[in-house]
mmCIF file of C-alpha atoms and ligand atoms in Angstrom:
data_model
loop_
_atom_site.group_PDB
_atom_site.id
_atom_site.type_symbol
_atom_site.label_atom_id
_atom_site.label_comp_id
_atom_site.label_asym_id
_atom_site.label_seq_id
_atom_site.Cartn_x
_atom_site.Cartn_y
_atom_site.Cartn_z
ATOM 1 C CA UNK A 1 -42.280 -89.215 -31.695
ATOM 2 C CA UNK A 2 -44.051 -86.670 -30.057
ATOM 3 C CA UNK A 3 -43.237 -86.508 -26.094
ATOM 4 C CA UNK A 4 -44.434 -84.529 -23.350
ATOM 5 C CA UNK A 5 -42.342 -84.120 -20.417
ATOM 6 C CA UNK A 6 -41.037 -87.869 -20.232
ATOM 7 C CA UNK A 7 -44.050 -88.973 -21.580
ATOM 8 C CA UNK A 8 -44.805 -90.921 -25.378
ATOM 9 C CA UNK A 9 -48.135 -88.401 -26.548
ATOM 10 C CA UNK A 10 -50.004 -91.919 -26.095
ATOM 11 C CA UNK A 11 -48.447 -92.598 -22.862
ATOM 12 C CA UNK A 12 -49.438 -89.678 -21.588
ATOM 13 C CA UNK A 13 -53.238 -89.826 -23.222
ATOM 14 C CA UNK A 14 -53.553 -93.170 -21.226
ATOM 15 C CA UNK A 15 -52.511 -91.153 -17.984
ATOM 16 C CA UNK A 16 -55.136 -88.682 -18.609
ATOM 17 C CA UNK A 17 -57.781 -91.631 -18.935
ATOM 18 C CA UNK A 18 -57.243 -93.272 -15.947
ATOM 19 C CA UNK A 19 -56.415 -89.981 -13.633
ATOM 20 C CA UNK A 20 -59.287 -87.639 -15.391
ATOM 21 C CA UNK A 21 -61.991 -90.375 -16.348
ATOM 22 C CA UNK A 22 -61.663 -90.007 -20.244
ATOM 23 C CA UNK A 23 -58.855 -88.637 -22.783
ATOM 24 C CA UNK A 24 -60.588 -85.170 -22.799
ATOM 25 C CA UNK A 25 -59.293 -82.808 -25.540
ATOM 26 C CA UNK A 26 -58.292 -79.853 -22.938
ATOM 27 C CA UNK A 27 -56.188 -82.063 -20.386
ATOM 28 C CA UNK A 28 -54.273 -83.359 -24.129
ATOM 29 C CA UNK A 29 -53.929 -79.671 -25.255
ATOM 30 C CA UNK A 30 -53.074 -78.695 -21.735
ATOM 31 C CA UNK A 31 -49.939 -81.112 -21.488
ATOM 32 C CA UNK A 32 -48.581 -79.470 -24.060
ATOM 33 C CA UNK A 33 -48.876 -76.283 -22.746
ATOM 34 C CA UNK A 34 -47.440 -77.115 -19.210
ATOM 35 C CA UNK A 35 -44.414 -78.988 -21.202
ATOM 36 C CA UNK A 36 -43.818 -75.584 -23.148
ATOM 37 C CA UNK A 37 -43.959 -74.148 -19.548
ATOM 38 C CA UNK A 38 -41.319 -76.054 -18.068
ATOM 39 C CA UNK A 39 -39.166 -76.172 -20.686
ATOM 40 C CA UNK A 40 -38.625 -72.242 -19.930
ATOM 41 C CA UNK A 41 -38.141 -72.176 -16.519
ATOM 42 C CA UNK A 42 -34.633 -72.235 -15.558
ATOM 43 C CA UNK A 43 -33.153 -75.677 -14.271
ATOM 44 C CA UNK A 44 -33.986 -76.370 -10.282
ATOM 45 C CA UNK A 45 -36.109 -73.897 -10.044
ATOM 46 C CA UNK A 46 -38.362 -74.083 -7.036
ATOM 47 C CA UNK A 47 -42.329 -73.510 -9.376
ATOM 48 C CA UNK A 48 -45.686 -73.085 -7.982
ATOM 49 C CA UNK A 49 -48.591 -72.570 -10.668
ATOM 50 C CA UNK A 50 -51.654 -70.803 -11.635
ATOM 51 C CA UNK A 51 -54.119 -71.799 -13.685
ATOM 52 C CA UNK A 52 -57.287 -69.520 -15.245
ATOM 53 C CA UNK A 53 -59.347 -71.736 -15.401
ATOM 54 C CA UNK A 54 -61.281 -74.873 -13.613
ATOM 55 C CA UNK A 55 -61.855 -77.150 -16.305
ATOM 56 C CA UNK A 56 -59.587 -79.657 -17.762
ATOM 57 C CA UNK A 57 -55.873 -77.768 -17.478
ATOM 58 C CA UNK A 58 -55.787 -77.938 -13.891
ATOM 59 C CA UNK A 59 -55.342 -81.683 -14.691
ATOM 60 C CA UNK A 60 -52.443 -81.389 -16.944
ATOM 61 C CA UNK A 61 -50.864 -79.349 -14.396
ATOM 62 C CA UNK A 62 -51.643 -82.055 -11.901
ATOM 63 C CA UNK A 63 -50.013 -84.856 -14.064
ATOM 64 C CA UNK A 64 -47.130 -83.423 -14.881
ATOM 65 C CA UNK A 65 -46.129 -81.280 -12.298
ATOM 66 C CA UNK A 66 -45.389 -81.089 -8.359
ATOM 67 C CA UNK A 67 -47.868 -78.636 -8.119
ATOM 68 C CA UNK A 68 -51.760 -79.849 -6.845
ATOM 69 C CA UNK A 69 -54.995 -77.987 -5.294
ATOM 70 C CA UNK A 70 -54.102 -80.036 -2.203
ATOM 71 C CA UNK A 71 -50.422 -79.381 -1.844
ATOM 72 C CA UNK A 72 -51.285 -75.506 -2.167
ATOM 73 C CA UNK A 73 -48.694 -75.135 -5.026
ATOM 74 C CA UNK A 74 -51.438 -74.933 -7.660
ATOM 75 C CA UNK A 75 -53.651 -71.647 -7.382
ATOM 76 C CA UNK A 76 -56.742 -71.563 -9.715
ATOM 77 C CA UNK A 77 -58.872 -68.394 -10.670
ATOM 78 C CA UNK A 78 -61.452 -68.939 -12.481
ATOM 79 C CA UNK A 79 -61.408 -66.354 -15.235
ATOM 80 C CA UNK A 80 -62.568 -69.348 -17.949
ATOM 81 C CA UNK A 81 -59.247 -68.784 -19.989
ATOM 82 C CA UNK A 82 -57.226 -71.506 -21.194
ATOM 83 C CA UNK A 83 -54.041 -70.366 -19.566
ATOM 84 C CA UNK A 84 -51.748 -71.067 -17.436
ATOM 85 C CA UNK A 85 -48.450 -70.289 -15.736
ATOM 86 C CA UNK A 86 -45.442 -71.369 -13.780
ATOM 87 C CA UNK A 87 -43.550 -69.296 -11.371
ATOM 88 C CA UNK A 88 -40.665 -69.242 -9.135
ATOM 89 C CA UNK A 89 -42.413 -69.644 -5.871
ATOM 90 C CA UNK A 90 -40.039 -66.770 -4.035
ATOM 91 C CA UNK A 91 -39.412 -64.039 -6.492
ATOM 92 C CA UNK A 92 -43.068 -64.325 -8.350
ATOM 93 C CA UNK A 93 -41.174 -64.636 -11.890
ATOM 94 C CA UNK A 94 -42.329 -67.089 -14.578
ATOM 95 C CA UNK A 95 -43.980 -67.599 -18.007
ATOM 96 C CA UNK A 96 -47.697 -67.716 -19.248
ATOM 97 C CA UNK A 97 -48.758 -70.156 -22.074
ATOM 98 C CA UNK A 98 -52.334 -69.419 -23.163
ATOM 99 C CA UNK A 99 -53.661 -70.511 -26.573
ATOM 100 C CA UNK A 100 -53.752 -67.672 -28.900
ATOM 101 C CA UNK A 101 -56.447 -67.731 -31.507
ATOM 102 C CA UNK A 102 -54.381 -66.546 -33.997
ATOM 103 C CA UNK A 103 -52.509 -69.550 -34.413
ATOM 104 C CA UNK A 104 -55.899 -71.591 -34.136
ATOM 105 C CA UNK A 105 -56.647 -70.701 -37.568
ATOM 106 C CA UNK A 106 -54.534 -73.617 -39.090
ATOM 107 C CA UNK A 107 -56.421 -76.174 -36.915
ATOM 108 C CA UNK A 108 -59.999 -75.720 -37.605
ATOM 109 C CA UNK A 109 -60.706 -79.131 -35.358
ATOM 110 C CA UNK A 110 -59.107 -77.228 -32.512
ATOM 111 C CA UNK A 111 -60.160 -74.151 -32.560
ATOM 112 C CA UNK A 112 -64.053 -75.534 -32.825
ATOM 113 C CA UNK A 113 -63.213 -77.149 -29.491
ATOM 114 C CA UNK A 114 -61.720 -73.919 -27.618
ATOM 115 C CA UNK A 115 -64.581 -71.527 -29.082
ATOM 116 C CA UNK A 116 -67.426 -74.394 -28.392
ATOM 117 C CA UNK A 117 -68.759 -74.023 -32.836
ATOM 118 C CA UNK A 118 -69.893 -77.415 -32.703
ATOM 119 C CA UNK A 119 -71.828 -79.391 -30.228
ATOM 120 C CA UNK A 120 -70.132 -82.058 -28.661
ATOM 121 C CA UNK A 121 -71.573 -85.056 -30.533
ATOM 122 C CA UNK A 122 -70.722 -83.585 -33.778
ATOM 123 C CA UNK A 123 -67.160 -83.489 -32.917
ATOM 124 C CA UNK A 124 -64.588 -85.909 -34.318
ATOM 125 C CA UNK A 125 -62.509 -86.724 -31.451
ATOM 126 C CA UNK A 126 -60.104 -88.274 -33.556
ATOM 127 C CA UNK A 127 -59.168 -85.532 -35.979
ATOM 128 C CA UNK A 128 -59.278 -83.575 -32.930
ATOM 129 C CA UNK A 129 -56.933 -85.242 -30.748
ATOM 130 C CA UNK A 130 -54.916 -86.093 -33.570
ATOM 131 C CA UNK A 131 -54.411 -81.943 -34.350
ATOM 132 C CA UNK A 132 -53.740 -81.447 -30.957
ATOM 133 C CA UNK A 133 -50.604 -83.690 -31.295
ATOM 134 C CA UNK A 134 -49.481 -82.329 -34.192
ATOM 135 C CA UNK A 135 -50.227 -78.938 -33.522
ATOM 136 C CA UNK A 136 -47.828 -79.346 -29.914
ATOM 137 C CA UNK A 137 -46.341 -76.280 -28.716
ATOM 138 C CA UNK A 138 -47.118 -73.810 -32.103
ATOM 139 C CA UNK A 139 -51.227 -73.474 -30.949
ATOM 140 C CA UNK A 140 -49.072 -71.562 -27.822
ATOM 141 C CA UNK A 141 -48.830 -67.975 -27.190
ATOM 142 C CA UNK A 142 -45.830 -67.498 -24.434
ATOM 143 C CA UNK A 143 -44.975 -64.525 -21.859
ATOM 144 C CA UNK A 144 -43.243 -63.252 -18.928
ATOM 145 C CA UNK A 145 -45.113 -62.654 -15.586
ATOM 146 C CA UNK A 146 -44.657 -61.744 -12.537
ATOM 147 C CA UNK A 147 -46.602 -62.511 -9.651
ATOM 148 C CA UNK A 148 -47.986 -60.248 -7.348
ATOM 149 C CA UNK A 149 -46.866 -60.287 -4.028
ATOM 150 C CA UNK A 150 -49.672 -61.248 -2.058
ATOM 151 C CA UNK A 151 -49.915 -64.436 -3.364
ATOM 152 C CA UNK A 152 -46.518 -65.814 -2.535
ATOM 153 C CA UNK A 153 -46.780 -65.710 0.738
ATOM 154 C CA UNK A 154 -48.224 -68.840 2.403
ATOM 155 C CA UNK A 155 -51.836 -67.818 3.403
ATOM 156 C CA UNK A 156 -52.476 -68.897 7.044
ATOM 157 C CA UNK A 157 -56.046 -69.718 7.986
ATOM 158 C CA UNK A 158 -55.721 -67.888 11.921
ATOM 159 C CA UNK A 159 -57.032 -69.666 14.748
ATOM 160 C CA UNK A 160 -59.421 -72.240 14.065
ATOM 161 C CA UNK A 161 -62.411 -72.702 16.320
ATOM 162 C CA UNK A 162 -65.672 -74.531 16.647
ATOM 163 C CA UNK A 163 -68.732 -73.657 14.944
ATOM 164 C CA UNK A 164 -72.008 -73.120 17.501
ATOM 165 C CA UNK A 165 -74.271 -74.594 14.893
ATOM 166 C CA UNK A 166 -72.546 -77.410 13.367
ATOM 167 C CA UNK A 167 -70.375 -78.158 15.751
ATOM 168 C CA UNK A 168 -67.611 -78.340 13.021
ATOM 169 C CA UNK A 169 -63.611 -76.510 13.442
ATOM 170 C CA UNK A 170 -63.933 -73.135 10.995
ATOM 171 C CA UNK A 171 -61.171 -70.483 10.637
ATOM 172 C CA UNK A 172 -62.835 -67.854 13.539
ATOM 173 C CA UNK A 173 -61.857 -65.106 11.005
ATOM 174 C CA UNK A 174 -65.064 -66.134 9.170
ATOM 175 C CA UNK A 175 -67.382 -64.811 11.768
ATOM 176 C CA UNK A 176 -69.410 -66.080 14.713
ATOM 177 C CA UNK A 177 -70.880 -69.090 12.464
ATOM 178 C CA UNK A 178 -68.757 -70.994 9.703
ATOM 179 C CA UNK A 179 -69.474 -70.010 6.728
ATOM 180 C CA UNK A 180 -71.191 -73.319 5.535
ATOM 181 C CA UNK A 181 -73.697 -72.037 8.465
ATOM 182 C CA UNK A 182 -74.081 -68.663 7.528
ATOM 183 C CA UNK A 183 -75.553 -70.536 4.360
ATOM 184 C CA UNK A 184 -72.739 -70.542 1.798
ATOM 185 C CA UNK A 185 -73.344 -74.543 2.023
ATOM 186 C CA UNK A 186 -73.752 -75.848 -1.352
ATOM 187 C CA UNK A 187 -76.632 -78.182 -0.002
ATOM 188 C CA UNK A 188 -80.489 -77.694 0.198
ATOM 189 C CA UNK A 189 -81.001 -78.490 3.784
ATOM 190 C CA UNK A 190 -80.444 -80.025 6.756
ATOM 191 C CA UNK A 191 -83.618 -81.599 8.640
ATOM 192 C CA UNK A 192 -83.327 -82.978 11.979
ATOM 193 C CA UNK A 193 -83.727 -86.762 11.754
ATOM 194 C CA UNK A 194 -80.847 -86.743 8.962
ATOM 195 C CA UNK A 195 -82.658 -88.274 6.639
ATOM 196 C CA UNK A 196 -81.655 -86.442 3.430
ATOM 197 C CA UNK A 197 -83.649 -88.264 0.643
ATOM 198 C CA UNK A 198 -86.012 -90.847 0.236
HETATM 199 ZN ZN1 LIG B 201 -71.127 -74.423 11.021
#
């Protein structure tokens, strides 16, 4: 039987339904990956994690891991690559699992998945899922890392103050507005009344 971490492979697909909304192909692949992961960091140690990209393996990493957006131990960048890595939170040392294309070759479901060579409704989630179990921890490429300074350290957000036009706390060392006022706010606009839509 296949396993990841403590998990059955189906055990852990149901898991990914009900935590990411659907038994998506990258959050599968992705367990894998993270189980390779831990299995080569030493026993106790204290991890924190980075992941490369936003979509899907931050999930995995979520799952099966201490290590969330929210608890800070979980840093993404998003570079788009399908990698990620686990570190001893003090010294910076760890591994990198990334899926190396070579190794795609012998799953041609797979590898149309990663490289996006079919559209989405011509995909057979089935054979797909079903090479991504059998394929396990071979699709991996593996290497040391070492993490640069700079990001071990705790980041502290300073003094936090309140905004003069939203009347919102901010970090002060954003300027004399927030920066959701100095219009890096994601939303089209803010009218008076607060009436937003119709
Ligand atoms: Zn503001």
């Amino acid at each position: 039987m296949t396993k990841i971490c403590t998990y059955q492979f189906e055990e852990y697909l149901r898991f990914v339904e009900s935590f990411h909304g659907a038994v998506a192909p990258g959050v599968a692949a992705g367990g894998f990956m993270v189980d390779l992961a831990m299995s080569r960091m030493p026993e106790g140690t204290l991890f924190d994690a980075i992941c490369e990209t936003t979509a899907c393996l931050p999930d995995a990493i979520q799952l099966l891991t201490p290590c969330t957006v929210g608890n800070g131990w979980l840093k993404i960048f998003n570079f788009g690559r399908f990698a990620l890595s686990l570190y001893d939170k003090y010294k910076g040392e760890g591994v990198r699992v990334f899926l190396d294309p070579v190794k795609l070759e012998a799953w041609p479901e797979i590898k149309a998945w990663l490289f996006k060579l079919k559209p989405k409704s011509e995909q057979d989630k089935e054979v797909l899922i079903s090479q991504i179990e059998q394929a396990g921890h071979s699709v991996c490429g593996l290497q040391p890392v070492r993490v640069k300074a700079q990001y071990l350290e705790k980041k502290s957000r300073g003094r936090i103050t309140t905004c003069t036009v939203c009347h919102e706390p901010y970090p002060a060392r954003d300027g004399v507005v927030c920066r959701a006022c100095q219009g890096q706010a994601p939303y089209i606009s803010f009218t008076p009344s607060g009436q937003y839509w119709d």
